[in-house]
């Protein structure tokens, strides 16, 4: 790893000032992505600003029927939270299926969505649930936040502090795991929200996580696994790699959507 | 360089280290605790697992500098006079062949049993296999590792 300078931030202002002190600094959370990237020399931040010890960045609370999850909350903490289990059990189940126990005890929700890996799990959940991403500067709707492969609406020096998730009437997630990486070959999150059914797909899109109009229309009309049968899922714009071609991924989207609705 | 002070296997240690030092490097090269192995160095294999403040962590993906004040336990610190029940069980059930993955397997397995006990959940064979997904073994075929964890869980 190239040399770097580590700073444990005491507050959001301190974190932003520390980042500004470097030329190519980065925020550090669980490090499950960033440290691996640094070891491969794909990133060489001169300053690393650890945001995990900032007051209020960790933990889960309920604001009425809205789930509020601090950005530095680990996957294991989300999986075990009674508040998450009460308001959105599908999200706890998703968190319990990310990577392995060590990844879940270190990796955070903020790090996962800031990274926006095209096969990550949380982006599908937040997009389907119509979540709001809260930063030090503003609130961003999930529909505007996930812009493409490893790309988000975040500015360089913007810190995610929390995500807000309205309680869905029903929700489910099904993921076909790529067994070596543990990431989603295809993952589908379905949610019954105030605006009807929302369906978000990860692991499949060439531009990262995306919503599917056909599945949303079918599930808004009839919330059942059978409703998925009649939907046409095109392979246009789907990823291809040694694990699966676009046609295989298109088929998996339907299979995972049915499983997600069936719960 | 930053000075860090932390507790490793019950003893306080203090060192000046470059900020980019990984916990695995710190343990192996600075403290000469070579029981913690580095297999993949890409966060995939689990050979490097140790406990940080009582929780399993991949030491190859953890910065030592972030652990000022933390408690770290490595495979060298697990036995307390006698072997730990997990170490006994791996011996008894032939849960290892070459032994490369074993320190990480044992540290991850102790964490699994501790978590299931704390949450009052039953640790089934299926759950053990799921929980060990982050630990790769190229020798044993896993069956005897799973048996060892089941047996140790009954004694811990
Ligand atoms: C073996 C393995 C298996 C995995 N399997 C899965 C899986 O199945 N599904 C899945 O979804 N993920 C998986 N992951 C990724 C894991 O979930 C990571 O924890 C996550 O992607 C990054 O979170 P982190 O907290 O570790 O962030 P870091 O690695 O610390 O940071 C990642 C990026 O986010 C930025 N960042 C972090 N926090 C903030 C913040 N609050 N505000 C702004 N920017 C921030 C950092 O600057 C950096 O660019 C896996 C990882 C490994 C190593
Ligand atoms: S050496 Fe750390 S996970 Fe393989
Ligand atoms: S015993 Fe050889 S890798 Fe597991």
Coordinates of C-alpha atoms and ligand atoms in Angstrom, one line a residue:
Chain A
X1 CA 0.0 0.0 0.0
X2 CA 1.2 3.5 -0.7
X3 CA 1.8 5.8 2.3
X4 CA -1.2 7.6 3.6
X5 CA -2.1 9.8 6.6
X6 CA -4.9 8.6 8.9
X7 CA -7.2 10.9 10.8
X8 CA -10.0 9.8 13.1
X9 CA -12.6 12.5 12.8
X10 CA -14.4 13.7 15.9
X11 CA -17.2 15.6 14.0
X12 CA -18.5 16.1 10.5
X13 CA -16.8 19.5 10.3
X14 CA -13.5 18.0 11.5
X15 CA -13.8 15.3 8.8
X16 CA -14.4 17.8 6.0
X17 CA -11.5 20.0 7.2
X18 CA -9.2 16.9 7.4
X19 CA -10.2 15.9 3.9
X20 CA -9.5 19.4 2.6
X21 CA -6.0 19.1 4.1
X22 CA -5.1 16.4 1.5
X23 CA -5.0 16.4 -2.3
X24 CA -6.8 13.2 -2.9
X25 CA -8.2 12.2 0.5
X26 CA -11.0 9.7 1.1
X27 CA -13.4 8.9 3.9
X28 CA -12.9 5.6 5.5
X29 CA -15.7 3.5 7.1
X30 CA -15.4 -0.3 7.3
X31 CA -12.6 -0.4 4.8
X32 CA -13.9 -3.6 3.3
X33 CA -13.8 -2.0 -0.2
X34 CA -11.5 0.9 0.2
X35 CA -8.5 -0.9 1.9
X36 CA -8.8 -3.7 -0.7
X37 CA -8.7 -1.1 -3.5
X38 CA -5.7 0.6 -1.9
X39 CA -3.8 -2.7 -1.7
X40 CA -4.4 -3.2 -5.4
X41 CA -3.1 0.3 -6.0
X42 CA -6.4 1.2 -7.6
X43 CA -6.7 4.0 -5.1
X44 CA -3.9 5.9 -3.3
X45 CA -5.5 8.5 -1.0
X46 CA -2.9 10.7 0.7
X47 CA -5.3 11.2 3.6
X48 CA -7.8 8.8 5.1
X49 CA -10.5 10.3 7.3
X50 CA -12.2 7.7 9.5
X51 CA -15.8 8.7 10.0
X52 CA -16.8 5.9 12.3
X53 CA -16.3 7.6 15.6
X54 CA -18.3 10.7 14.7
X55 CA -21.2 11.2 17.1
X56 CA -24.6 10.1 15.8
X57 CA -23.2 8.2 12.8
X58 CA -24.0 4.8 14.2
X59 CA -27.2 3.1 15.1
X60 CA -30.8 2.6 14.1
X61 CA -33.8 4.6 15.3
X62 CA -37.4 4.9 14.3
X63 CA -38.9 8.3 13.5
X64 CA -42.6 7.3 13.5
X65 CA -42.9 4.8 10.7
X66 CA -39.6 5.9 9.1
X67 CA -36.4 3.8 9.7
X68 CA -33.3 6.0 10.3
X69 CA -30.0 4.2 9.9
X70 CA -26.7 6.0 10.7
X71 CA -24.2 5.8 7.9
X72 CA -21.6 4.0 9.9
X73 CA -24.0 1.3 11.1
X74 CA -22.5 -2.1 10.2
X75 CA -24.3 -4.8 8.2
X76 CA -24.3 -7.0 11.3
X77 CA -26.0 -4.3 13.3
X78 CA -28.7 -3.8 10.7
X79 CA -29.3 -7.5 10.5
X80 CA -29.7 -7.8 14.3
X81 CA -31.7 -4.6 14.9
X82 CA -35.2 -5.1 16.4
X83 CA -36.2 -1.7 14.9
X84 CA -35.3 -2.9 11.4
X85 CA -36.9 -6.3 12.0
X86 CA -40.1 -4.4 13.1
X87 CA -40.3 -1.9 10.3
X88 CA -38.7 -3.7 7.3
X89 CA -37.6 -7.3 8.0
X90 CA -36.6 -7.8 4.4
X91 CA -33.8 -5.2 4.9
X92 CA -32.5 -7.1 8.0
X93 CA -32.5 -10.3 5.9
X94 CA -30.6 -8.6 3.1
X95 CA -28.0 -7.3 5.5
X96 CA -27.6 -10.8 7.0
X97 CA -26.7 -12.1 3.5
X98 CA -24.0 -9.6 2.6
X99 CA -20.6 -11.2 2.2
X100 CA -19.5 -13.2 5.3
X101 CA -19.5 -12.5 9.1
X102 CA -16.3 -10.5 9.1
X103 CA -17.5 -8.4 6.2
X104 CA -20.8 -7.8 8.0
X105 CA -19.1 -6.8 11.3
X106 CA -16.9 -4.2 9.6
X107 CA -18.7 -3.0 6.4
X108 CA -21.2 -0.2 6.7
X109 CA -24.4 0.9 4.9
X110 CA -22.9 4.3 4.1
X111 CA -19.8 2.8 2.6
X112 CA -21.8 0.4 0.6
X113 CA -24.0 3.0 -1.0
X114 CA -21.2 5.5 -1.5
X115 CA -19.3 2.8 -3.3
X116 CA -22.4 1.8 -5.4
X117 CA -20.9 -1.4 -6.7
X118 CA -23.2 -2.7 -9.5
X119 CA -23.6 -6.0 -7.7
X120 CA -24.0 -4.6 -4.1
X121 CA -27.2 -5.4 -2.2
X122 CA -28.1 -2.1 -0.4
X123 CA -28.5 0.0 -3.5
X124 CA -31.4 -2.3 -4.6
X125 CA -33.1 -2.0 -1.3
X126 CA -32.8 1.8 -1.0
X127 CA -34.0 2.3 -4.6
X128 CA -37.0 0.0 -4.2
X129 CA -38.0 1.4 -0.8
X130 CA -37.8 5.0 -2.0
X131 CA -35.2 5.8 0.7
X132 CA -33.7 9.3 1.3
X133 CA -29.9 9.6 1.6
X134 CA -29.1 12.3 4.2
X135 CA -25.7 14.0 3.9
X136 CA -24.0 16.8 5.8
X137 CA -25.3 19.2 3.1
X138 CA -28.7 17.9 1.8
X139 CA -31.2 15.1 1.4
X140 CA -31.0 13.1 -1.8
X141 CA -33.8 10.7 -3.0
X142 CA -32.5 7.3 -3.9
X143 CA -33.9 7.8 -7.4
X144 CA -31.4 10.6 -7.9
X145 CA -28.5 9.2 -5.8
X146 CA -27.4 6.1 -7.7
X147 CA -26.1 7.5 -11.0
X148 CA -24.2 4.6 -12.5
X149 CA -21.3 2.1 -12.1
X150 CA -19.5 3.1 -8.8
X151 CA -21.0 6.6 -9.4
X152 CA -23.3 8.5 -7.1
X153 CA -24.7 12.1 -6.7
X154 CA -22.2 12.7 -3.8
X155 CA -19.7 15.6 -4.1
X156 CA -16.1 14.8 -3.2
X157 CA -16.3 16.2 0.3
X158 CA -19.9 15.2 1.1
X159 CA -20.5 12.8 3.9
X160 CA -23.5 10.5 4.1
X161 CA -24.7 10.7 7.7
X162 CA -27.8 8.5 7.6
X163 CA -30.5 6.9 5.4
X164 CA -34.2 7.3 5.9
X165 CA -36.5 4.5 4.8
X166 CA -40.3 4.8 4.9
X167 CA -41.9 1.6 6.2
X168 CA -43.2 -0.5 3.2
X169 CA -46.6 -2.3 3.4
X170 CA -44.6 -5.4 2.2
X171 CA -41.1 -6.0 0.9
X172 CA -38.8 -8.8 -0.1
X173 CA -35.4 -9.5 -1.4
X174 CA -34.0 -12.5 -3.3
X175 CA -30.4 -12.8 -4.4
X176 CA -28.7 -15.3 -6.6
X177 CA -25.2 -15.3 -5.1
X178 CA -22.0 -15.5 -7.2
X179 CA -20.5 -18.2 -4.9
X180 CA -16.9 -17.0 -5.1
X181 CA -17.4 -13.2 -4.5
X182 CA -20.6 -13.6 -2.5
X183 CA -22.0 -10.6 -4.3
X184 CA -25.3 -10.7 -6.3
X185 CA -25.2 -12.3 -9.8
X186 CA -28.7 -10.9 -9.8
X187 CA -30.6 -9.5 -6.8
X188 CA -34.2 -8.2 -6.9
X189 CA -35.8 -6.1 -4.2
X190 CA -39.6 -5.6 -4.3
X191 CA -41.5 -3.2 -2.1
X192 CA -45.2 -2.2 -1.8
X193 CA -44.9 1.6 -1.1
X194 CA -47.3 4.5 -1.0
X195 CA -46.6 5.0 -4.7
X196 CA -47.4 1.4 -5.7
X197 CA -45.0 -1.4 -6.2
X198 CA -41.3 -0.5 -6.7
X199 CA -38.8 -3.1 -8.0
X200 CA -35.0 -2.5 -8.1
X201 CA -32.5 -4.9 -9.6
X202 CA -28.8 -5.2 -8.8
X203 CA -26.0 -7.3 -10.2
X204 CA -27.5 -7.2 -13.7
X205 CA -27.5 -3.7 -15.2
X206 CA -24.5 -2.3 -17.2
X207 CA -25.1 1.0 -15.5
X208 CA -25.6 -0.4 -12.1
X209 CA -28.8 -0.7 -10.0
X210 CA -32.1 0.1 -11.9
X211 CA -35.9 0.0 -11.6
X212 CA -38.0 -2.1 -13.8
X213 CA -41.3 -0.6 -15.2
X214 CA -42.8 -3.8 -16.4
X215 CA -42.4 -5.6 -13.1
X216 CA -43.6 -2.5 -11.2
X217 CA -46.8 -2.3 -13.3
X218 CA -47.5 -6.0 -12.9
X219 CA -46.9 -6.0 -9.2
X220 CA -48.9 -2.8 -8.6
X221 CA -51.9 -4.5 -10.3
X222 CA -51.4 -7.8 -8.5
X223 CA -48.9 -8.3 -5.7
X224 CA -48.2 -12.0 -6.3
X225 CA -45.4 -14.2 -7.7
X226 CA -47.8 -15.2 -10.5
X227 CA -48.0 -11.6 -11.7
X228 CA -44.3 -11.8 -12.7
X229 CA -45.0 -14.6 -15.3
X230 CA -46.5 -12.3 -17.9
X231 CA -43.8 -9.6 -17.7
X232 CA -41.3 -9.3 -20.5
X233 CA -37.7 -8.8 -19.2
X234 CA -35.4 -7.7 -22.0
X235 CA -31.7 -8.6 -21.9
X236 CA -30.8 -5.2 -23.5
X237 CA -28.4 -3.3 -21.3
X238 CA -27.7 -6.2 -19.0
X239 CA -24.1 -7.1 -18.0
X240 CA -22.1 -10.0 -19.5
X241 CA -19.2 -11.6 -17.8
X242 CA -17.7 -15.1 -17.4
X243 CA -20.4 -16.0 -14.9
X244 CA -23.5 -15.1 -16.9
X245 CA -24.6 -13.6 -20.2
X246 CA -27.4 -11.1 -20.6
X247 CA -30.1 -13.7 -21.5
X248 CA -29.3 -15.7 -18.4
X249 CA -29.4 -12.6 -16.2
X250 CA -32.7 -11.6 -17.7
X251 CA -34.2 -14.9 -16.8
X252 CA -32.7 -14.7 -13.3
X253 CA -34.4 -11.4 -12.8
X254 CA -37.8 -13.0 -13.2
X255 CA -36.9 -16.0 -11.0
X256 CA -35.6 -13.7 -8.3
X257 CA -38.5 -11.3 -8.5
X258 CA -40.9 -14.2 -7.9
X259 CA -38.9 -15.4 -5.0
X260 CA -38.7 -11.9 -3.5
X261 CA -42.5 -11.5 -3.7
X262 CA -43.2 -14.9 -2.3
X263 CA -40.9 -14.0 0.6
Chain B
X1 CA 4.1 7.6 11.7
X2 CA 1.7 7.4 14.5
X3 CA 2.1 6.0 18.0
X4 CA -0.5 3.4 18.9
X5 CA -1.2 1.6 22.2
X6 CA -3.4 -1.4 22.2
X7 CA -3.8 -4.6 24.1
X8 CA -2.8 -7.8 22.2
X9 CA -3.5 -11.1 23.9
X10 CA -3.9 -9.4 27.2
X11 CA -0.6 -7.4 27.1
X12 CA -0.4 -3.7 26.4
X13 CA 1.9 -2.9 23.4
X14 CA 2.9 0.5 22.1
X15 CA 4.6 1.1 18.8
X16 CA 5.3 3.9 16.2
X17 CA 3.9 2.6 12.9
X18 CA 3.3 4.0 9.4
X19 CA -0.4 4.8 9.1
X20 CA -0.8 2.4 6.2
X21 CA 0.2 -0.6 8.3
X22 CA -2.3 -3.4 8.1
X23 CA -3.2 -5.2 11.3
X24 CA -1.9 -8.5 9.8
X25 CA 1.5 -6.8 9.1
X26 CA 1.5 -5.2 12.6
X27 CA 0.9 -8.6 14.2
X28 CA 3.3 -10.6 12.1
X29 CA 6.1 -8.2 11.4
X30 CA 6.1 -5.8 14.3
X31 CA 5.1 -8.1 17.1
X32 CA 6.4 -11.4 15.4
X33 CA 3.1 -13.1 16.1
X34 CA 3.1 -15.3 13.0
X35 CA 0.2 -17.5 14.0
X36 CA -2.1 -15.1 12.0
X37 CA -1.7 -16.1 8.4
X38 CA -2.1 -14.1 5.2
X39 CA -3.6 -16.3 2.5
X40 CA -5.2 -14.2 -0.2
X41 CA -4.5 -10.6 0.9
X42 CA -7.7 -9.7 -1.1
X43 CA -10.2 -10.0 1.8
X44 CA -11.5 -13.3 0.6
X45 CA -10.0 -16.3 2.4
X46 CA -10.3 -15.6 6.2
X47 CA -6.8 -17.0 7.1
X48 CA -6.0 -13.7 8.7
X49 CA -9.0 -13.6 11.1
X50 CA -8.4 -12.3 14.6
X51 CA -10.7 -10.8 17.2
X52 CA -10.9 -7.0 17.6
X53 CA -12.8 -6.0 20.8
X54 CA -14.3 -9.5 20.9
X55 CA -15.5 -9.7 17.2
X56 CA -13.9 -11.5 14.3
X57 CA -12.2 -9.3 11.8
X58 CA -10.0 -9.8 8.8
X59 CA -6.7 -8.4 9.9
X60 CA -5.5 -8.0 6.2
X61 CA -8.3 -5.5 5.7
X62 CA -8.0 -3.5 9.0
X63 CA -5.6 -0.6 9.6
X64 CA -3.6 -1.0 12.8
X65 CA -3.6 2.8 13.3
X66 CA -7.4 2.7 13.7
X67 CA -7.2 0.4 16.7
X68 CA -5.6 2.7 19.2
X69 CA -7.0 1.5 22.6
X70 CA -8.5 -1.7 21.2
X71 CA -8.3 -5.3 22.5
X72 CA -6.9 -7.7 19.9
X73 CA -6.8 -11.5 20.4
X74 CA -4.9 -13.7 18.0
X75 CA -4.6 -17.5 17.8
X76 CA -1.6 -17.3 20.1
X77 CA -3.8 -15.7 22.8
X78 CA -6.7 -18.1 22.7
X79 CA -5.4 -20.9 24.9
X80 CA -5.5 -20.2 28.6
X81 CA -3.0 -22.7 29.9
X82 CA -5.0 -25.6 28.3
X83 CA -6.0 -25.5 24.7
X84 CA -9.3 -23.7 24.0
X85 CA -12.2 -26.1 23.4
X86 CA -12.3 -25.0 19.7
X87 CA -8.6 -26.0 19.4
X88 CA -9.2 -29.3 21.2
X89 CA -12.2 -30.0 18.9
X90 CA -10.1 -29.3 15.7
X91 CA -7.5 -31.8 16.9
X92 CA -10.0 -34.4 17.9
X93 CA -12.1 -34.2 14.7
X94 CA -9.1 -33.8 12.3
X95 CA -10.4 -30.4 11.3
X96 CA -7.1 -29.6 9.6
X97 CA -4.5 -31.0 7.2
X98 CA -1.8 -28.5 6.2
X99 CA -3.0 -26.1 8.9
X100 CA -2.7 -22.9 6.8
X101 CA -6.3 -21.9 7.2
X102 CA -6.6 -23.1 10.7
X103 CA -5.8 -20.0 12.8
X104 CA -8.5 -18.1 10.9
X105 CA -10.9 -21.0 11.0
X106 CA -10.6 -21.3 14.7
X107 CA -10.9 -17.5 15.4
X108 CA -13.9 -17.2 13.1
X109 CA -15.5 -20.3 14.7
X110 CA -15.1 -19.0 18.2
X111 CA -16.8 -15.8 17.1
X112 CA -19.6 -17.8 15.6
X113 CA -20.3 -19.8 18.7
X114 CA -20.0 -16.7 20.9
X115 CA -22.6 -14.8 18.8
X116 CA -25.1 -17.7 18.6
X117 CA -24.8 -18.2 22.4
X118 CA -25.2 -14.5 23.1
X119 CA -28.3 -14.3 20.9
X120 CA -29.7 -17.6 22.2
X121 CA -29.9 -19.1 18.7
X122 CA -29.2 -22.8 18.0
X123 CA -26.1 -23.4 15.9
X124 CA -27.1 -26.0 13.4
X125 CA -24.8 -27.7 10.9
X126 CA -26.4 -25.7 8.1
X127 CA -25.8 -22.4 10.1
X128 CA -22.1 -23.4 10.6
X129 CA -21.6 -23.9 6.9
X130 CA -23.3 -20.5 6.2
X131 CA -21.3 -18.7 8.9
X132 CA -18.0 -20.2 7.6
X133 CA -18.5 -18.7 4.1
X134 CA -15.6 -16.2 4.7
X135 CA -13.1 -18.9 5.5
X136 CA -11.6 -21.0 2.7
X137 CA -9.8 -24.3 3.2
X138 CA -8.0 -26.0 0.3
X139 CA -7.4 -29.3 2.1
X140 CA -10.1 -30.7 4.3
X141 CA -13.3 -30.5 2.3
X142 CA -14.8 -28.8 5.3
X143 CA -16.7 -31.8 6.8
X144 CA -14.4 -32.2 9.7
X145 CA -14.2 -28.5 10.4
X146 CA -18.0 -28.4 10.7
X147 CA -17.9 -31.4 13.0
X148 CA -15.3 -29.7 15.1
X149 CA -17.3 -26.5 15.4
X150 CA -20.4 -28.5 16.4
X151 CA -18.5 -30.4 19.0
X152 CA -16.8 -27.3 20.5
X153 CA -20.1 -25.4 20.6
X154 CA -21.5 -28.0 22.9
X155 CA -18.6 -27.5 25.3
X156 CA -18.2 -23.7 25.2
Ligands
LIG1 C1 -15.3 -10.8 0.8 C2 -16.3 -9.7 0.6 C3 -17.6 -10.0 0.2 C4 -18.5 -9.0 0.1 N1 -19.8 -9.3 -0.3 C5 -20.7 -8.3 -0.5 C6 -22.1 -8.7 -0.8 O1 -22.5 -9.9 -0.9 N2 -23.0 -7.7 -1.0 C7 -22.6 -6.4 -0.9 O2 -23.4 -5.5 -1.1 N3 -21.4 -6.0 -0.5 C8 -20.4 -7.0 -0.3 N4 -19.1 -6.6 0.0 C9 -18.8 -5.2 0.2 C10 -19.1 -4.7 1.6 O3 -20.5 -4.6 1.8 C11 -18.4 -3.4 1.9 O4 -18.5 -3.3 3.3 C12 -19.1 -2.1 1.4 O5 -19.2 -2.1 0.0 C13 -18.2 -0.9 1.7 O6 -18.5 -0.5 3.0 P1 -17.4 -0.1 4.0 O7 -18.0 0.5 5.2 O8 -16.4 -1.2 4.2 O9 -16.7 1.2 3.2 P2 -15.2 1.6 2.9 O10 -14.5 0.5 2.2 O11 -14.6 2.1 4.1 O12 -15.5 2.8 1.9 C14 -16.0 2.6 0.6 C15 -16.2 3.9 -0.1 O13 -17.3 4.6 0.4 C16 -16.8 5.9 0.9 N5 -17.5 6.2 2.1 C17 -17.6 5.4 3.2 N6 -18.5 5.9 4.1 C18 -18.9 7.0 3.6 C19 -19.8 8.0 4.1 N7 -20.5 7.9 5.3 N8 -20.1 9.1 3.3 C20 -19.4 9.2 2.1 N9 -18.6 8.3 1.6 C21 -18.3 7.2 2.4 C22 -15.3 5.7 1.1 O14 -14.6 7.0 0.9 C23 -15.0 4.8 -0.1 O15 -14.9 5.4 -1.3 C24 -18.2 -7.6 0.2 C25 -16.9 -7.3 0.6 C26 -15.9 -8.3 0.8 C27 -14.5 -7.9 1.2
LIG2 S1 -5.5 -12.9 4.0 FE1 -7.1 -11.7 4.9 S2 -8.9 -12.6 4.0 FE2 -7.3 -13.7 3.0
LIG3 S1 -6.0 -27.3 6.3 FE1 -4.9 -26.7 4.5 S2 -6.0 -25.0 3.9 FE2 -7.2 -25.7 5.4

